[in-house]
Amino acid sequence: EAQVTQNPRYLITVTGKKLTVTCSQNMNHEYMSWYRQDPGLGLRQIYYSMNVEVTDKGDVPEGYKVSRKEKRNFPLILESPSPNQTSLYFCASSLYGPGQNNNEQFFGPGTRLTVL
Amino acid sequence: AQSVTQLDSQVPVFEEAPVELRCNYSSSVSVYLFWYVQYPNQGLQLLLKYLSGSTLVKGINGFEAEFNKSQTSFHLRKPSVHISDTAEYFCAVSARTNAGKSTFGDGTTLTVKP
């Protein structure tokens, strides 16, 4: 089954404790992206990757890191989490970037992160 | 820089009535435009997108949207809604010169009442 998977789905942690949220897709997509969703603020893009070893900042990259060493995986790293990073995180992938015909962006199920 | 404004945070409507969800955007370059739907406790699903060509775009579930360049708008419409359309709807924009970067609106909650 074609899908985007995220792990963990739920995480409660404490300020300053490094964590990684994994994202994996099995569709051989070139494009992957991370978003955070907060009430009343919609989705805000954190980082995106057009292909392996190519990553760029979205609108809210501060406090996050990503890597794209292989096509299927795009982990999100919080080196020193803070309470303002408590949010619902979505990973997404598509064959190419969003502006291509016959090219839909698939979203993962989300990771709910709480930083105490 | 690009931005998206969804003009209504909540839209209540009765079943079988028509609905319009409004979206305005701002960008210094030409853009691609998207509408997504998010059902409760789920991820987002693409409804439709405007890349080029005809300004009237038809999507899934009977939705359509019209791109108006002069008014920088991309309003979403459906002539007759169902209870199952109750969800949150997001408008999004990507610049043609940097299509990897996406900016979303704050969302509109559509509630369809029986």
mmCIF file of C-alpha atoms in Angstrom:
data_model
loop_
_atom_site.group_PDB
_atom_site.id
_atom_site.type_symbol
_atom_site.label_atom_id
_atom_site.label_comp_id
_atom_site.label_asym_id
_atom_site.label_seq_id
_atom_site.Cartn_x
_atom_site.Cartn_y
_atom_site.Cartn_z
ATOM 1 C CA GLU A 1 0.000 0.000 0.000
ATOM 2 C CA ALA A 2 1.313 3.419 -1.010
ATOM 3 C CA GLN A 3 1.712 5.530 2.084
ATOM 4 C CA VAL A 4 3.627 8.042 4.157
ATOM 5 C CA THR A 5 4.410 6.798 7.650
ATOM 6 C CA GLN A 6 5.478 8.789 10.666
ATOM 7 C CA ASN A 7 6.871 7.609 13.976
ATOM 8 C CA PRO A 8 6.082 8.089 16.722
ATOM 9 C CA ARG A 9 2.445 9.095 16.416
ATOM 10 C CA TYR A 10 2.393 10.568 19.899
ATOM 11 C CA LEU A 11 5.292 11.830 22.002
ATOM 12 C CA ILE A 12 5.547 13.621 25.320
ATOM 13 C CA THR A 13 9.010 14.853 26.194
ATOM 14 C CA VAL A 14 10.795 17.451 28.296
ATOM 15 C CA THR A 15 12.554 20.652 27.365
ATOM 16 C CA GLY A 16 16.035 20.130 25.977
ATOM 17 C CA LYS A 17 15.866 16.398 25.312
ATOM 18 C CA LYS A 18 16.829 15.760 21.689
ATOM 19 C CA LEU A 19 14.290 13.876 19.623
ATOM 20 C CA THR A 20 13.749 12.670 16.077
ATOM 21 C CA VAL A 21 10.466 12.153 14.285
ATOM 22 C CA THR A 22 10.852 9.796 11.365
ATOM 23 C CA CYS A 23 9.057 10.042 8.040
ATOM 24 C CA SER A 24 9.178 7.395 5.365
ATOM 25 C CA GLN A 25 7.430 7.008 2.003
ATOM 26 C CA ASN A 26 7.272 3.944 -0.237
ATOM 27 C CA MET A 27 6.277 5.693 -3.479
ATOM 28 C CA ASN A 28 9.735 6.668 -4.746
ATOM 29 C CA HIS A 29 8.794 10.330 -4.406
ATOM 30 C CA GLU A 30 11.440 12.986 -4.953
ATOM 31 C CA TYR A 31 9.740 15.732 -2.940
ATOM 32 C CA MET A 32 9.179 15.590 0.824
ATOM 33 C CA SER A 33 8.145 18.231 3.307
ATOM 34 C CA TRP A 34 7.476 18.827 7.004
ATOM 35 C CA TYR A 35 4.667 20.997 8.388
ATOM 36 C CA ARG A 36 3.421 21.901 11.810
ATOM 37 C CA GLN A 37 -0.237 22.559 12.510
ATOM 38 C CA ASP A 38 -1.356 24.774 15.361
ATOM 39 C CA PRO A 39 -4.935 25.864 16.175
ATOM 40 C CA GLY A 40 -5.899 28.976 14.250
ATOM 41 C CA LEU A 41 -2.597 29.074 12.364
ATOM 42 C CA GLY A 42 -3.188 26.452 9.692
ATOM 43 C CA LEU A 43 -0.172 24.544 8.450
ATOM 44 C CA ARG A 44 3.235 26.114 8.370
ATOM 45 C CA GLN A 45 6.053 24.586 6.391
ATOM 46 C CA ILE A 46 9.207 23.817 8.351
ATOM 47 C CA TYR A 47 11.558 22.324 5.750
ATOM 48 C CA TYR A 48 11.244 20.700 2.374
ATOM 49 C CA SER A 49 13.407 18.600 0.129
ATOM 50 C CA MET A 50 13.237 18.512 -3.674
ATOM 51 C CA ASN A 51 15.465 15.423 -3.830
ATOM 52 C CA VAL A 52 18.199 13.492 -2.035
ATOM 53 C CA GLU A 53 20.752 15.788 -0.369
ATOM 54 C CA VAL A 54 18.691 18.889 -1.301
ATOM 55 C CA THR A 55 16.860 20.599 1.549
ATOM 56 C CA ASP A 56 15.481 24.116 1.964
ATOM 57 C CA LYS A 57 13.873 26.171 4.683
ATOM 58 C CA GLY A 58 10.155 26.726 4.817
ATOM 59 C CA ASP A 59 8.475 29.508 6.753
ATOM 60 C CA VAL A 60 9.309 28.290 10.297
ATOM 61 C CA PRO A 61 12.649 26.416 10.295
ATOM 62 C CA GLU A 62 14.023 27.758 13.590
ATOM 63 C CA GLY A 63 14.690 25.032 16.133
ATOM 64 C CA TYR A 64 14.475 22.193 13.601
ATOM 65 C CA LYS A 65 16.885 20.232 11.462
ATOM 66 C CA VAL A 66 16.297 17.750 8.657
ATOM 67 C CA SER A 67 18.351 15.434 6.510
ATOM 68 C CA ARG A 68 17.696 13.616 3.246
ATOM 69 C CA LYS A 69 20.353 10.969 2.876
ATOM 70 C CA GLU A 70 18.091 8.594 0.985
ATOM 71 C CA LYS A 71 14.992 9.151 -1.098
ATOM 72 C CA ARG A 72 12.473 7.366 1.123
ATOM 73 C CA ASN A 73 13.336 8.970 4.495
ATOM 74 C CA PHE A 74 13.122 12.553 5.728
ATOM 75 C CA PRO A 75 13.583 12.727 9.514
ATOM 76 C CA LEU A 76 12.777 15.841 11.526
ATOM 77 C CA ILE A 77 15.218 16.547 14.339
ATOM 78 C CA LEU A 78 14.640 18.749 17.353
ATOM 79 C CA GLU A 79 18.056 19.216 18.956
ATOM 80 C CA SER A 80 16.746 21.030 22.034
ATOM 81 C CA PRO A 81 12.946 21.023 22.096
ATOM 82 C CA SER A 82 11.082 23.836 23.800
ATOM 83 C CA PRO A 83 7.411 24.134 24.849
ATOM 84 C CA ASN A 84 6.632 26.369 21.853
ATOM 85 C CA GLN A 85 7.365 23.387 19.629
ATOM 86 C CA THR A 86 4.370 21.555 21.063
ATOM 87 C CA SER A 87 2.320 20.934 17.959
ATOM 88 C CA LEU A 88 0.883 18.461 15.461
ATOM 89 C CA TYR A 89 3.472 17.615 12.813
ATOM 90 C CA PHE A 90 2.764 16.327 9.321
ATOM 91 C CA CYS A 91 5.148 14.888 6.798
ATOM 92 C CA ALA A 92 4.173 14.898 3.130
ATOM 93 C CA SER A 93 5.604 13.635 -0.126
ATOM 94 C CA SER A 94 4.924 13.915 -3.827
ATOM 95 C CA LEU A 95 6.554 12.656 -6.978
ATOM 96 C CA TYR A 96 7.811 16.137 -7.806
ATOM 97 C CA GLY A 97 7.296 19.560 -6.244
ATOM 98 C CA PRO A 98 3.703 20.791 -5.782
ATOM 99 C CA GLY A 99 3.545 22.664 -9.094
ATOM 100 C CA GLN A 100 3.460 19.701 -11.443
ATOM 101 C CA ASN A 101 0.557 18.101 -13.293
ATOM 102 C CA ASN A 102 -0.580 14.643 -12.229
ATOM 103 C CA ASN A 103 1.320 15.141 -9.019
ATOM 104 C CA GLU A 104 -0.487 14.947 -5.683
ATOM 105 C CA GLN A 105 1.038 15.617 -2.286
ATOM 106 C CA PHE A 106 0.349 12.733 0.126
ATOM 107 C CA PHE A 107 0.282 13.448 3.849
ATOM 108 C CA GLY A 108 1.253 11.209 6.715
ATOM 109 C CA PRO A 109 -1.076 10.583 9.682
ATOM 110 C CA GLY A 110 0.598 13.176 11.910
ATOM 111 C CA THR A 111 2.718 13.179 15.056
ATOM 112 C CA ARG A 112 1.376 14.915 18.120
ATOM 113 C CA LEU A 113 4.303 16.280 20.115
ATOM 114 C CA THR A 114 4.085 17.750 23.604
ATOM 115 C CA VAL A 115 7.146 19.401 25.124
ATOM 116 C CA LEU A 116 6.891 20.001 28.860
ATOM 117 C CA ALA B 1 7.261 36.538 -0.073
ATOM 118 C CA GLN B 2 3.837 34.974 -0.384
ATOM 119 C CA SER B 3 0.834 34.844 1.894
ATOM 120 C CA VAL B 4 -2.666 33.410 2.002
ATOM 121 C CA THR B 5 -5.751 34.812 3.708
ATOM 122 C CA GLN B 6 -8.815 32.688 4.221
ATOM 123 C CA LEU B 7 -11.517 35.217 4.852
ATOM 124 C CA ASP B 8 -13.824 33.063 6.972
ATOM 125 C CA SER B 9 -12.638 30.982 9.903
ATOM 126 C CA GLN B 10 -15.977 29.192 10.226
ATOM 127 C CA VAL B 11 -18.776 28.640 7.729
ATOM 128 C CA PRO B 12 -21.998 26.986 8.905
ATOM 129 C CA VAL B 13 -24.415 25.886 6.207
ATOM 130 C CA PHE B 14 -27.438 23.639 5.881
ATOM 131 C CA GLU B 15 -27.323 20.407 3.942
ATOM 132 C CA GLU B 16 -27.975 20.749 0.193
ATOM 133 C CA ALA B 17 -27.264 24.477 0.274
ATOM 134 C CA PRO B 18 -24.481 25.980 -1.835
ATOM 135 C CA VAL B 19 -21.256 27.081 -0.189
ATOM 136 C CA GLU B 20 -18.296 29.306 -1.012
ATOM 137 C CA LEU B 21 -15.056 29.335 0.967
ATOM 138 C CA ARG B 22 -13.007 32.418 0.224
ATOM 139 C CA CYS B 23 -9.262 32.597 -0.290
ATOM 140 C CA ASN B 24 -7.092 35.570 -1.234
ATOM 141 C CA TYR B 25 -3.370 35.375 -1.829
ATOM 142 C CA SER B 26 -0.443 37.726 -2.155
ATOM 143 C CA SER B 27 2.719 37.087 -4.125
ATOM 144 C CA SER B 28 5.246 39.103 -6.124
ATOM 145 C CA VAL B 29 5.481 36.310 -8.720
ATOM 146 C CA SER B 30 3.100 33.965 -10.480
ATOM 147 C CA VAL B 31 1.758 31.179 -8.321
ATOM 148 C CA TYR B 32 0.237 27.733 -8.164
ATOM 149 C CA LEU B 33 -2.863 27.466 -5.974
ATOM 150 C CA PHE B 34 -4.305 24.556 -4.028
ATOM 151 C CA TRP B 35 -7.230 23.588 -1.839
ATOM 152 C CA TYR B 36 -6.891 20.783 0.705
ATOM 153 C CA VAL B 37 -9.442 19.163 3.012
ATOM 154 C CA GLN B 38 -8.777 17.746 6.463
ATOM 155 C CA TYR B 39 -11.354 15.488 8.060
ATOM 156 C CA PRO B 40 -11.269 15.137 11.863
ATOM 157 C CA ASN B 41 -8.164 13.363 13.150
ATOM 158 C CA GLN B 42 -6.785 12.797 9.677
ATOM 159 C CA GLY B 43 -4.089 14.196 7.434
ATOM 160 C CA LEU B 44 -4.742 16.507 4.503
ATOM 161 C CA GLN B 45 -6.092 15.467 1.128
ATOM 162 C CA LEU B 46 -5.810 17.465 -2.078
ATOM 163 C CA LEU B 47 -9.178 18.709 -3.385
ATOM 164 C CA LEU B 48 -7.997 20.572 -6.465
ATOM 165 C CA LYS B 49 -5.220 22.733 -7.825
ATOM 166 C CA TYR B 50 -4.646 25.494 -10.338
ATOM 167 C CA LEU B 51 -1.398 25.271 -12.273
ATOM 168 C CA SER B 52 -2.206 26.998 -15.570
ATOM 169 C CA GLY B 53 -4.826 27.156 -18.308
ATOM 170 C CA SER B 54 -8.542 27.372 -17.569
ATOM 171 C CA THR B 55 -9.265 29.484 -14.533
ATOM 172 C CA LEU B 56 -12.144 27.225 -13.459
ATOM 173 C CA VAL B 57 -10.776 24.119 -11.821
ATOM 174 C CA LYS B 58 -12.844 21.078 -10.915
ATOM 175 C CA GLY B 59 -11.801 18.771 -8.113
ATOM 176 C CA ILE B 60 -12.972 15.769 -6.177
ATOM 177 C CA ASN B 61 -16.267 15.448 -4.286
ATOM 178 C CA GLY B 62 -18.044 17.988 -6.519
ATOM 179 C CA PHE B 63 -15.892 20.974 -5.513
ATOM 180 C CA GLU B 64 -14.631 23.597 -7.929
ATOM 181 C CA ALA B 65 -12.604 26.783 -7.640
ATOM 182 C CA GLU B 66 -12.009 29.802 -9.810
ATOM 183 C CA PHE B 67 -8.677 31.559 -10.139
ATOM 184 C CA ASN B 68 -9.078 35.321 -10.442
ATOM 185 C CA LYS B 69 -5.725 36.935 -11.113
ATOM 186 C CA SER B 70 -6.951 40.527 -10.976
ATOM 187 C CA GLN B 71 -8.525 39.992 -7.568
ATOM 188 C CA THR B 72 -5.801 37.568 -6.429
ATOM 189 C CA SER B 73 -8.461 35.144 -5.275
ATOM 190 C CA PHE B 74 -9.093 31.412 -5.479
ATOM 191 C CA HIS B 75 -12.514 30.791 -3.956
ATOM 192 C CA LEU B 76 -13.795 27.254 -3.448
ATOM 193 C CA ARG B 77 -17.422 26.422 -4.251
ATOM 194 C CA LYS B 78 -19.839 23.534 -4.111
ATOM 195 C CA PRO B 79 -23.436 23.839 -5.374
ATOM 196 C CA SER B 80 -24.936 21.433 -2.833
ATOM 197 C CA VAL B 81 -23.165 20.269 0.295
ATOM 198 C CA HIS B 82 -23.583 17.062 2.282
ATOM 199 C CA ILE B 83 -23.122 16.291 5.945
ATOM 200 C CA SER B 84 -19.967 14.417 4.989
ATOM 201 C CA ASP B 85 -18.377 17.662 3.722
ATOM 202 C CA THR B 86 -17.989 18.829 7.315
ATOM 203 C CA ALA B 87 -14.243 19.338 7.652
ATOM 204 C CA GLU B 88 -11.506 21.944 7.719
ATOM 205 C CA TYR B 89 -10.421 23.387 4.390
ATOM 206 C CA PHE B 90 -7.052 24.928 3.631
ATOM 207 C CA CYS B 91 -6.018 27.145 0.750
ATOM 208 C CA ALA B 92 -2.320 27.053 -0.180
ATOM 209 C CA VAL B 93 0.033 28.805 -2.592
ATOM 210 C CA SER B 94 3.430 28.001 -4.085
ATOM 211 C CA ALA B 95 5.457 30.413 -6.172
ATOM 212 C CA ARG B 96 6.231 29.211 -9.693
ATOM 213 C CA THR B 97 9.847 30.224 -9.178
ATOM 214 C CA ASN B 98 10.135 28.145 -5.985
ATOM 215 C CA ALA B 99 7.454 25.500 -6.154
ATOM 216 C CA GLY B 100 8.827 23.506 -3.250
ATOM 217 C CA LYS B 101 7.882 26.160 -0.731
ATOM 218 C CA SER B 102 4.211 26.108 0.276
ATOM 219 C CA THR B 103 2.268 28.655 2.304
ATOM 220 C CA PHE B 104 -1.091 27.702 3.783
ATOM 221 C CA GLY B 105 -3.980 29.778 5.016
ATOM 222 C CA ASP B 106 -5.274 29.488 8.559
ATOM 223 C CA GLY B 107 -8.113 27.223 7.497
ATOM 224 C CA THR B 108 -11.902 27.423 7.257
ATOM 225 C CA THR B 109 -14.074 25.077 9.251
ATOM 226 C CA LEU B 110 -17.109 24.067 7.226
ATOM 227 C CA THR B 111 -19.969 22.700 9.304
ATOM 228 C CA VAL B 112 -22.900 21.232 7.410
ATOM 229 C CA LYS B 113 -26.088 21.018 9.446
ATOM 230 C CA PRO B 114 -29.033 18.682 8.700
#
